[in-house]
PDB file of C-alpha atoms in Angstrom:
ATOM      1  CA  VAL A  28      71.297 113.760  66.770  1.00  0.00           C
ATOM      2  CA  PHE A  29      71.249 114.814  63.111  1.00  0.00           C
ATOM      3  CA  ALA A  30      68.865 113.352  60.530  1.00  0.00           C
ATOM      4  CA  GLY A  31      70.678 114.909  57.595  1.00  0.00           C
ATOM      5  CA  ASN A  32      69.862 117.658  55.166  1.00  0.00           C
ATOM      6  CA  ASP A  33      66.555 117.824  53.309  1.00  0.00           C
ATOM      7  CA  GLN A  34      66.722 116.160  49.887  1.00  0.00           C
ATOM      8  CA  ASN A  35      65.152 116.711  46.475  1.00  0.00           C
ATOM      9  CA  ILE A  36      64.550 113.327  44.844  1.00  0.00           C
ATOM     10  CA  CYS A  37      62.903 112.625  41.491  1.00  0.00           C
ATOM     11  CA  PHE A  38      59.716 110.574  41.762  1.00  0.00           C
ATOM     12  CA  GLY A  39      60.522 106.863  41.687  1.00  0.00           C
ATOM     13  CA  ASP A  40      64.222 107.322  42.415  1.00  0.00           C
ATOM     14  CA  SER A  41      65.959 105.987  45.501  1.00  0.00           C
ATOM     15  CA  ALA A  42      66.986 107.926  48.590  1.00  0.00           C
ATOM     16  CA  GLN A  43      69.040 106.979  51.631  1.00  0.00           C
ATOM     17  CA  LEU A  44      68.920 108.382  55.167  1.00  0.00           C
ATOM     18  CA  ASN A  45      71.960 108.297  57.428  1.00  0.00           C
ATOM     19  CA  ALA A  46      71.746 109.206  61.085  1.00  0.00           C
ATOM     20  CA  SER A  47      74.613 110.799  62.979  1.00  0.00           C
ATOM     21  CA  GLY A  48      75.291 111.917  66.506  1.00  0.00           C
ATOM     22  CA  ASN A  49      76.502 110.451  69.794  1.00  0.00           C
ATOM     23  CA  ALA A  50      73.579 108.167  70.552  1.00  0.00           C
ATOM     24  CA  THR A  51      73.873 104.417  70.873  1.00  0.00           C
ATOM     25  CA  ASN A  52      70.939 103.499  68.656  1.00  0.00           C
ATOM     26  CA  TYR A  53      68.792 105.189  66.053  1.00  0.00           C
ATOM     27  CA  SER A  54      65.432 104.437  64.481  1.00  0.00           C
ATOM     28  CA  TRP A  55      63.425 105.991  61.669  1.00  0.00           C
ATOM     29  CA  ASN A  56      59.679 106.151  61.307  1.00  0.00           C
ATOM     30  CA  ASN A  57      57.846 105.172  58.110  1.00  0.00           C
ATOM     31  CA  GLY A  58      59.604 101.812  57.994  1.00  0.00           C
ATOM     32  CA  VAL A  59      62.909 103.255  56.780  1.00  0.00           C
ATOM     33  CA  ASN A  60      66.152 101.554  57.739  1.00  0.00           C
ATOM     34  CA  ASP A  61      69.247 103.643  58.342  1.00  0.00           C
ATOM     35  CA  GLY A  62      71.708 103.520  55.453  1.00  0.00           C
ATOM     36  CA  VAL A  63      69.365 101.468  53.213  1.00  0.00           C
ATOM     37  CA  ASN A  64      67.991 102.771  49.919  1.00  0.00           C
ATOM     38  CA  PHE A  65      64.247 103.178  49.556  1.00  0.00           C
ATOM     39  CA  GLN A  66      62.027 104.407  46.723  1.00  0.00           C
ATOM     40  CA  VAL A  67      60.527 107.885  46.922  1.00  0.00           C
ATOM     41  CA  SER A  68      56.913 108.195  45.831  1.00  0.00           C
ATOM     42  CA  ASN A  69      55.793 111.374  47.594  1.00  0.00           C
ATOM     43  CA  THR A  70      57.062 114.285  49.669  1.00  0.00           C
ATOM     44  CA  GLN A  71      57.340 113.211  53.290  1.00  0.00           C
ATOM     45  CA  ASP A  72      58.964 114.008  56.640  1.00  0.00           C
ATOM     46  CA  TYR A  73      61.133 111.318  58.194  1.00  0.00           C
ATOM     47  CA  ILE A  74      61.651 111.437  61.945  1.00  0.00           C
ATOM     48  CA  LEU A  75      64.831 110.090  63.498  1.00  0.00           C
ATOM     49  CA  THR A  76      64.708 108.988  67.136  1.00  0.00           C
ATOM     50  CA  ALA A  77      68.018 108.495  68.961  1.00  0.00           C
ATOM     51  CA  ASN A  78      68.662 106.926  72.392  1.00  0.00           C
ATOM     52  CA  ASP A  79      71.873 107.108  74.411  1.00  0.00           C
ATOM     53  CA  VAL A  80      73.299 104.935  77.207  1.00  0.00           C
ATOM     54  CA  ASN A  81      71.368 106.940  79.788  1.00  0.00           C
ATOM     55  CA  SER A  82      68.079 106.082  78.099  1.00  0.00           C
ATOM     56  CA  CYS A  83      67.715 109.679  77.103  1.00  0.00           C
ATOM     57  CA  SER A  84      66.222 110.297  73.654  1.00  0.00           C
ATOM     58  CA  ASN A  85      66.065 113.040  71.114  1.00  0.00           C
ATOM     59  CA  THR A  86      64.606 113.470  67.647  1.00  0.00           C
ATOM     60  CA  ASP A  87      65.386 115.232  64.408  1.00  0.00           C
ATOM     61  CA  THR A  88      63.435 115.474  61.164  1.00  0.00           C
ATOM     62  CA  VAL A  89      64.465 115.470  57.528  1.00  0.00           C
ATOM     63  CA  THR A  90      62.167 116.114  54.573  1.00  0.00           C
ATOM     64  CA  ILE A  91      62.392 114.220  51.281  1.00  0.00           C
ATOM     65  CA  PHE A  92      60.805 116.290  48.531  1.00  0.00           C
ATOM     66  CA  SER A  93      59.465 114.177  45.648  1.00  0.00           C
ATOM     67  CA  LEU A  94      59.975 116.053  42.391  1.00  0.00           C
ATOM     68  CA  ASN A  95      57.553 115.462  39.537  1.00  0.00           C
ATOM     69  CA  LEU A  96      58.996 113.857  36.427  1.00  0.00           C
ATOM     70  CA  PRO A  97      58.884 115.917  33.224  1.00  0.00           C
ATOM     71  CA  ALA A  98      55.961 115.156  30.907  1.00  0.00           C
ATOM     72  CA  ILE A  99      57.994 114.076  27.876  1.00  0.00           C
ATOM     73  CA  ASP A 100      56.090 113.834  24.595  1.00  0.00           C
ATOM     74  CA  ALA A 101      57.769 112.327  21.525  1.00  0.00           C
ATOM     75  CA  GLY A 102      54.892 113.334  19.229  1.00  0.00           C
ATOM     76  CA  ASN A 103      52.382 111.319  17.251  1.00  0.00           C
ATOM     77  CA  ASN A 104      53.302 108.171  15.326  1.00  0.00           C
ATOM     78  CA  GLN A 105      54.073 108.771  11.657  1.00  0.00           C
ATOM     79  CA  SER A 106      54.019 106.970   8.319  1.00  0.00           C
ATOM     80  CA  ILE A 107      56.530 107.801   5.598  1.00  0.00           C
ATOM     81  CA  CYS A 108      57.449 106.388   2.212  1.00  0.00           C
ATOM     82  CA  ILE A 109      60.714 104.499   1.914  1.00  0.00           C
ATOM     83  CA  GLY A 110      63.491 106.915   0.997  1.00  0.00           C
ATOM     84  CA  ASP A 111      61.728 109.884   2.600  1.00  0.00           C
ATOM     85  CA  THR A 112      62.915 111.927   5.579  1.00  0.00           C
ATOM     86  CA  THR A 113      60.705 113.204   8.373  1.00  0.00           C
ATOM     87  CA  GLN A 114      61.226 115.303  11.492  1.00  0.00           C
ATOM     88  CA  ILE A 115      60.365 114.054  14.966  1.00  0.00           C
ATOM     89  CA  ILE A 116      59.901 116.615  17.731  1.00  0.00           C
ATOM     90  CA  ALA A 117      59.991 115.964  21.478  1.00  0.00           C
ATOM     91  CA  SER A 118      58.809 118.389  24.140  1.00  0.00           C
ATOM     92  CA  GLY A 119      58.566 118.659  27.918  1.00  0.00           C
ATOM     93  CA  GLY A 120      62.261 118.565  28.832  1.00  0.00           C
ATOM     94  CA  ASP A 121      65.432 120.607  28.603  1.00  0.00           C
ATOM     95  CA  ILE A 122      67.918 117.917  27.558  1.00  0.00           C
ATOM     96  CA  TYR A 123      67.081 115.082  25.164  1.00  0.00           C
ATOM     97  CA  THR A 124      68.680 111.808  24.118  1.00  0.00           C
ATOM     98  CA  TRP A 125      67.163 109.660  21.362  1.00  0.00           C
ATOM     99  CA  SER A 126      67.701 105.957  20.770  1.00  0.00           C
ATOM    100  CA  PRO A 127      68.457 103.925  18.783  1.00  0.00           C
ATOM    101  CA  ASN A 128      71.173 105.893  17.034  1.00  0.00           C
ATOM    102  CA  SER A 129      70.023 104.702  13.600  1.00  0.00           C
ATOM    103  CA  PHE A 130      68.962 106.771  10.566  1.00  0.00           C
ATOM    104  CA  ILE A 131      68.776 109.907  12.761  1.00  0.00           C
ATOM    105  CA  SER A 132      70.493 113.260  12.240  1.00  0.00           C
ATOM    106  CA  ASP A 133      71.323 114.038  15.885  1.00  0.00           C
ATOM    107  CA  ILE A 134      70.410 112.073  19.026  1.00  0.00           C
ATOM    108  CA  ASN A 135      70.984 115.029  21.356  1.00  0.00           C
ATOM    109  CA  ILE A 136      68.436 117.551  20.119  1.00  0.00           C
ATOM    110  CA  ASN A 137      64.670 117.647  20.535  1.00  0.00           C
ATOM    111  CA  ASP A 138      63.838 117.791  16.805  1.00  0.00           C
ATOM    112  CA  PRO A 139      66.071 115.508  14.709  1.00  0.00           C
ATOM    113  CA  PHE A 140      65.379 114.295  11.190  1.00  0.00           C
ATOM    114  CA  VAL A 141      65.054 110.559  10.559  1.00  0.00           C
ATOM    115  CA  ASN A 142      65.019 108.464   7.382  1.00  0.00           C
ATOM    116  CA  PRO A 143      64.611 104.823   8.399  1.00  0.00           C
ATOM    117  CA  SER A 144      64.469 102.097   5.763  1.00  0.00           C
ATOM    118  CA  SER A 145      61.986  99.942   7.721  1.00  0.00           C
ATOM    119  CA  ASN A 146      59.509 100.268  10.577  1.00  0.00           C
ATOM    120  CA  ILE A 147      61.185 101.540  13.743  1.00  0.00           C
ATOM    121  CA  LYS A 148      60.380 102.859  17.208  1.00  0.00           C
ATOM    122  CA  TYR A 149      62.426 105.758  18.571  1.00  0.00           C
ATOM    123  CA  TYR A 150      62.689 106.413  22.308  1.00  0.00           C
ATOM    124  CA  VAL A 151      63.491 109.806  23.778  1.00  0.00           C
ATOM    125  CA  ASN A 152      64.798 110.389  27.277  1.00  0.00           C
ATOM    126  CA  GLY A 153      64.032 113.936  28.402  1.00  0.00           C
ATOM    127  CA  THR A 154      65.624 115.569  31.431  1.00  0.00           C
ATOM    128  CA  ASP A 155      64.461 118.772  33.137  1.00  0.00           C
ATOM    129  CA  LEU A 156      66.438 121.397  35.057  1.00  0.00           C
ATOM    130  CA  ASN A 157      65.971 119.423  38.300  1.00  0.00           C
ATOM    131  CA  GLY A 158      67.777 116.481  36.740  1.00  0.00           C
ATOM    132  CA  CYS A 159      64.609 114.389  36.610  1.00  0.00           C
ATOM    133  CA  SER A 160      64.076 112.246  33.531  1.00  0.00           C
ATOM    134  CA  ASN A 161      61.209 110.549  31.756  1.00  0.00           C
ATOM    135  CA  ILE A 162      60.817 108.554  28.538  1.00  0.00           C
ATOM    136  CA  ASP A 163      58.389 108.534  25.615  1.00  0.00           C
ATOM    137  CA  SER A 164      58.456 106.855  22.218  1.00  0.00           C
ATOM    138  CA  ILE A 165      57.275 107.335  18.642  1.00  0.00           C
ATOM    139  CA  GLU A 166      56.757 104.725  15.925  1.00  0.00           C
ATOM    140  CA  ILE A 167      57.709 105.401  12.305  1.00  0.00           C
ATOM    141  CA  ALA A 168      56.017 103.118   9.763  1.00  0.00           C
ATOM    142  CA  VAL A 169      57.852 102.920   6.429  1.00  0.00           C
ATOM    143  CA  ASP A 170      55.591 102.254   3.427  1.00  0.00           C
ATOM    144  CA  ALA A 171      56.725 100.744   0.132  1.00  0.00           C
ATOM    145  CA  LEU A 172      56.752 102.645  -3.149  1.00  0.00           C
ATOM    146  CA  PRO A 173      54.395 101.508  -5.902  1.00  0.00           C
ATOM    147  CA  ASN A 174      55.693  98.686  -8.100  1.00  0.00           C
ATOM    148  CA  ILE A 175      55.371 100.341 -11.510  1.00  0.00           C
ATOM    149  CA  ASP A 176      54.993  98.363 -14.719  1.00  0.00           C
ATOM    150  CA  LEU A 177      55.254 100.333 -17.975  1.00  0.00           C
ATOM    151  CA  SER A 178      54.659  99.560 -21.609  1.00  0.00           C
ATOM    152  CA  ASN A 179      57.852  99.096 -23.605  1.00  0.00           C
ATOM    153  CA  ASP A 180      59.834 101.785 -25.362  1.00  0.00           C
ATOM    154  CA  THR A 181      58.806 101.762 -29.009  1.00  0.00           C
ATOM    155  CA  SER A 182      59.100 103.435 -32.393  1.00  0.00           C
ATOM    156  CA  ILE A 183      56.317 104.933 -34.470  1.00  0.00           C
ATOM    157  CA  CYS A 184      55.973 106.753 -37.760  1.00  0.00           C
ATOM    158  CA  ILE A 185      55.281 110.453 -37.626  1.00  0.00           C
ATOM    159  CA  GLY A 186      51.532 111.022 -37.659  1.00  0.00           C
ATOM    160  CA  ASP A 187      50.730 107.707 -35.978  1.00  0.00           C
ATOM    161  CA  THR A 188      48.829 107.369 -32.703  1.00  0.00           C
ATOM    162  CA  ILE A 189      49.651 104.659 -30.151  1.00  0.00           C
ATOM    163  CA  ASN A 190      48.599 103.705 -26.647  1.00  0.00           C
ATOM    164  CA  ILE A 191      51.047 103.756 -23.726  1.00  0.00           C
ATOM    165  CA  SER A 192      50.280 102.409 -20.261  1.00  0.00           C
ATOM    166  CA  ALA A 193      51.414 102.313 -16.647  1.00  0.00           C
ATOM    167  CA  SER A 194      50.198 100.144 -13.778  1.00  0.00           C
ATOM    168  CA  GLY A 195      50.947  99.556 -10.101  1.00  0.00           C
ATOM    169  CA  GLY A 196      49.099 102.475  -8.553  1.00  0.00           C
ATOM    170  CA  ASN A 197      45.696 104.062  -8.333  1.00  0.00           C
ATOM    171  CA  GLN A 198      46.584 107.574  -9.513  1.00  0.00           C
ATOM    172  CA  TYR A 199      48.610 108.570 -12.552  1.00  0.00           C
ATOM    173  CA  LEU A 200      50.030 111.864 -13.778  1.00  0.00           C
ATOM    174  CA  TRP A 201      51.810 112.064 -17.136  1.00  0.00           C
ATOM    175  CA  LEU A 202      54.171 115.031 -17.231  1.00  0.00           C
ATOM    176  CA  ASN A 203      53.979 115.644 -21.001  1.00  0.00           C
ATOM    177  CA  PRO A 204      50.990 117.906 -21.569  1.00  0.00           C
ATOM    178  CA  SER A 205      51.049 117.880 -25.377  1.00  0.00           C
ATOM    179  CA  SER A 206      50.181 115.187 -27.903  1.00  0.00           C
ATOM    180  CA  ILE A 207      48.435 113.077 -25.271  1.00  0.00           C
ATOM    181  CA  SER A 208      44.757 112.239 -24.851  1.00  0.00           C
ATOM    182  CA  ASP A 209      44.585 112.459 -21.038  1.00  0.00           C
ATOM    183  CA  ILE A 210      47.403 113.053 -18.513  1.00  0.00           C
ATOM    184  CA  ASN A 211      45.414 111.595 -15.583  1.00  0.00           C
ATOM    185  CA  ILE A 212      44.714 108.059 -16.759  1.00  0.00           C
ATOM    186  CA  ALA A 213      46.851 104.931 -16.791  1.00  0.00           C
ATOM    187  CA  ASN A 214      46.690 104.301 -20.556  1.00  0.00           C
ATOM    188  CA  PRO A 215      46.477 107.444 -22.694  1.00  0.00           C
ATOM    189  CA  ASN A 216      46.869 107.680 -26.447  1.00  0.00           C
ATOM    190  CA  ILE A 217      49.801 109.722 -27.767  1.00  0.00           C
ATOM    191  CA  TRP A 218      50.814 111.130 -31.166  1.00  0.00           C
ATOM    192  CA  PRO A 219      54.182 112.875 -30.773  1.00  0.00           C
ATOM    193  CA  SER A 220      55.706 114.619 -33.767  1.00  0.00           C
ATOM    194  CA  ASN A 221      59.236 114.271 -32.401  1.00  0.00           C
ATOM    195  CA  SER A 222      61.023 111.574 -30.442  1.00  0.00           C
ATOM    196  CA  SER A 223      59.906 112.041 -26.843  1.00  0.00           C
ATOM    197  CA  THR A 224      60.181 110.658 -23.319  1.00  0.00           C
ATOM    198  CA  TYR A 225      56.882 110.296 -21.494  1.00  0.00           C
ATOM    199  CA  ASN A 226      57.345 110.547 -17.707  1.00  0.00           C
ATOM    200  CA  VAL A 227      54.642 109.406 -15.322  1.00  0.00           C
ATOM    201  CA  ILE A 228      54.160 109.812 -11.564  1.00  0.00           C
ATOM    202  CA  VAL A 229      52.356 106.824 -10.060  1.00  0.00           C
ATOM    203  CA  THR A 230      50.708 107.116  -6.638  1.00  0.00           C
ATOM    204  CA  ALA A 231      49.796 104.034  -4.593  1.00  0.00           C
ATOM    205  CA  THR A 232      46.933 103.677  -2.111  1.00  0.00           C
ATOM    206  CA  ASN A 233      49.389 104.433   0.730  1.00  0.00           C
ATOM    207  CA  LEU A 234      50.084 107.786  -1.026  1.00  0.00           C
ATOM    208  CA  CYS A 235      53.682 106.810  -1.798  1.00  0.00           C
ATOM    209  CA  LYS A 236      54.868 107.875  -5.243  1.00  0.00           C
ATOM    210  CA  ASP A 237      57.406 106.749  -7.788  1.00  0.00           C
ATOM    211  CA  THR A 238      58.196 107.712 -11.364  1.00  0.00           C
ATOM    212  CA  GLY A 239      58.779 105.904 -14.619  1.00  0.00           C
ATOM    213  CA  GLU A 240      59.420 106.795 -18.249  1.00  0.00           C
ATOM    214  CA  ILE A 241      58.647 105.486 -21.703  1.00  0.00           C
ATOM    215  CA  ASN A 242      60.799 106.480 -24.659  1.00  0.00           C
ATOM    216  CA  ILE A 243      59.066 106.961 -28.015  1.00  0.00           C
ATOM    217  CA  THR A 244      61.142 107.252 -31.175  1.00  0.00           C
ATOM    218  CA  VAL A 245      59.351 109.042 -34.027  1.00  0.00           C
ATOM    219  CA  ASN A 246      60.578 108.048 -37.472  1.00  0.00           C
ATOM    220  CA  PRO A 247      60.036 110.310 -40.514  1.00  0.00           C
ATOM    221  CA  LEU A 248      58.002 109.066 -43.433  1.00  0.00           C
ATOM    222  CA  PRO A 249      60.028 107.946 -46.477  1.00  0.00           C
ATOM    223  CA  THR A 250      60.562 110.459 -49.256  1.00  0.00           C
ATOM    224  CA  VAL A 251      58.419 109.469 -52.233  1.00  0.00           C
ATOM    225  CA  PHE A 252      57.617 111.097 -55.601  1.00  0.00           C
ATOM    226  CA  ALA A 253      54.991 109.652 -57.902  1.00  0.00           C
ATOM    227  CA  GLY A 254      56.031 111.824 -60.839  1.00  0.00           C
ATOM    228  CA  ASN A 255      54.344 114.688 -62.620  1.00  0.00           C
ATOM    229  CA  ASP A 256      50.776 114.482 -63.863  1.00  0.00           C
ATOM    230  CA  GLN A 257      50.555 113.361 -67.489  1.00  0.00           C
ATOM    231  CA  ASN A 258      48.168 113.977 -70.391  1.00  0.00           C
ATOM    232  CA  ILE A 259      47.768 110.803 -72.441  1.00  0.00           C
ATOM    233  CA  CYS A 260      45.525 110.264 -75.467  1.00  0.00           C
ATOM    234  CA  PHE A 261      42.876 107.626 -75.085  1.00  0.00           C
ATOM    235  CA  GLY A 262      44.330 104.262 -75.970  1.00  0.00           C
ATOM    236  CA  ASP A 263      47.978 105.353 -75.787  1.00  0.00           C
ATOM    237  CA  SER A 264      50.465 103.828 -73.332  1.00  0.00           C
ATOM    238  CA  ALA A 265      51.799 105.550 -70.231  1.00  0.00           C
ATOM    239  CA  GLN A 266      54.549 104.725 -67.810  1.00  0.00           C
ATOM    240  CA  LEU A 267      54.795 105.655 -64.097  1.00  0.00           C
TER     241      LEU A 267
END
């Protein structure tokens, strides 16, 4: 009687035992049926008892070793701004496959880059050197950019001061450091001496950023001459 070779089976996978020999009937302990798959949950010996036509019996034993599954970790959930790219890193295995195959640089490495356009959950299947696999997942939340509203492009005369404004966020940074009252407020005063573009970075409460610009055209003052000073006798006429 032969119970078969010992087997290495990943936890939760199925195994099958097949008896052989010259007996007339065979039976397994532990409730296992010959030639029928069963789920492996722990390492265990399985004893095969065989009986022949002479009512003689013999036994053989096979061991099913339950291999631990790899502890696959897809990393912590992340939030990104729409249009951004982030890296997701899995650990615990030797071979990796990510799904779905959407907005991802490579599904067959442990550390791909992703740039989804909406909220998504990525699953990673990690396999170890024993061929055992396990799954973990990571959620990527995609946040919207601030909806920026800017004051209109305009023209001013050289020497004038005007107010420009941006809205749609809670933090503002104007990138023109000169001829501006405050670069960190939404509505600074400006007095450019040349035509200029005022760029602003607006940050929303979700820390997503976007940029906008306001174009200011600076017009020169008209050329004017009032004439030379004149000396006029009291009561005489003058002309300007």
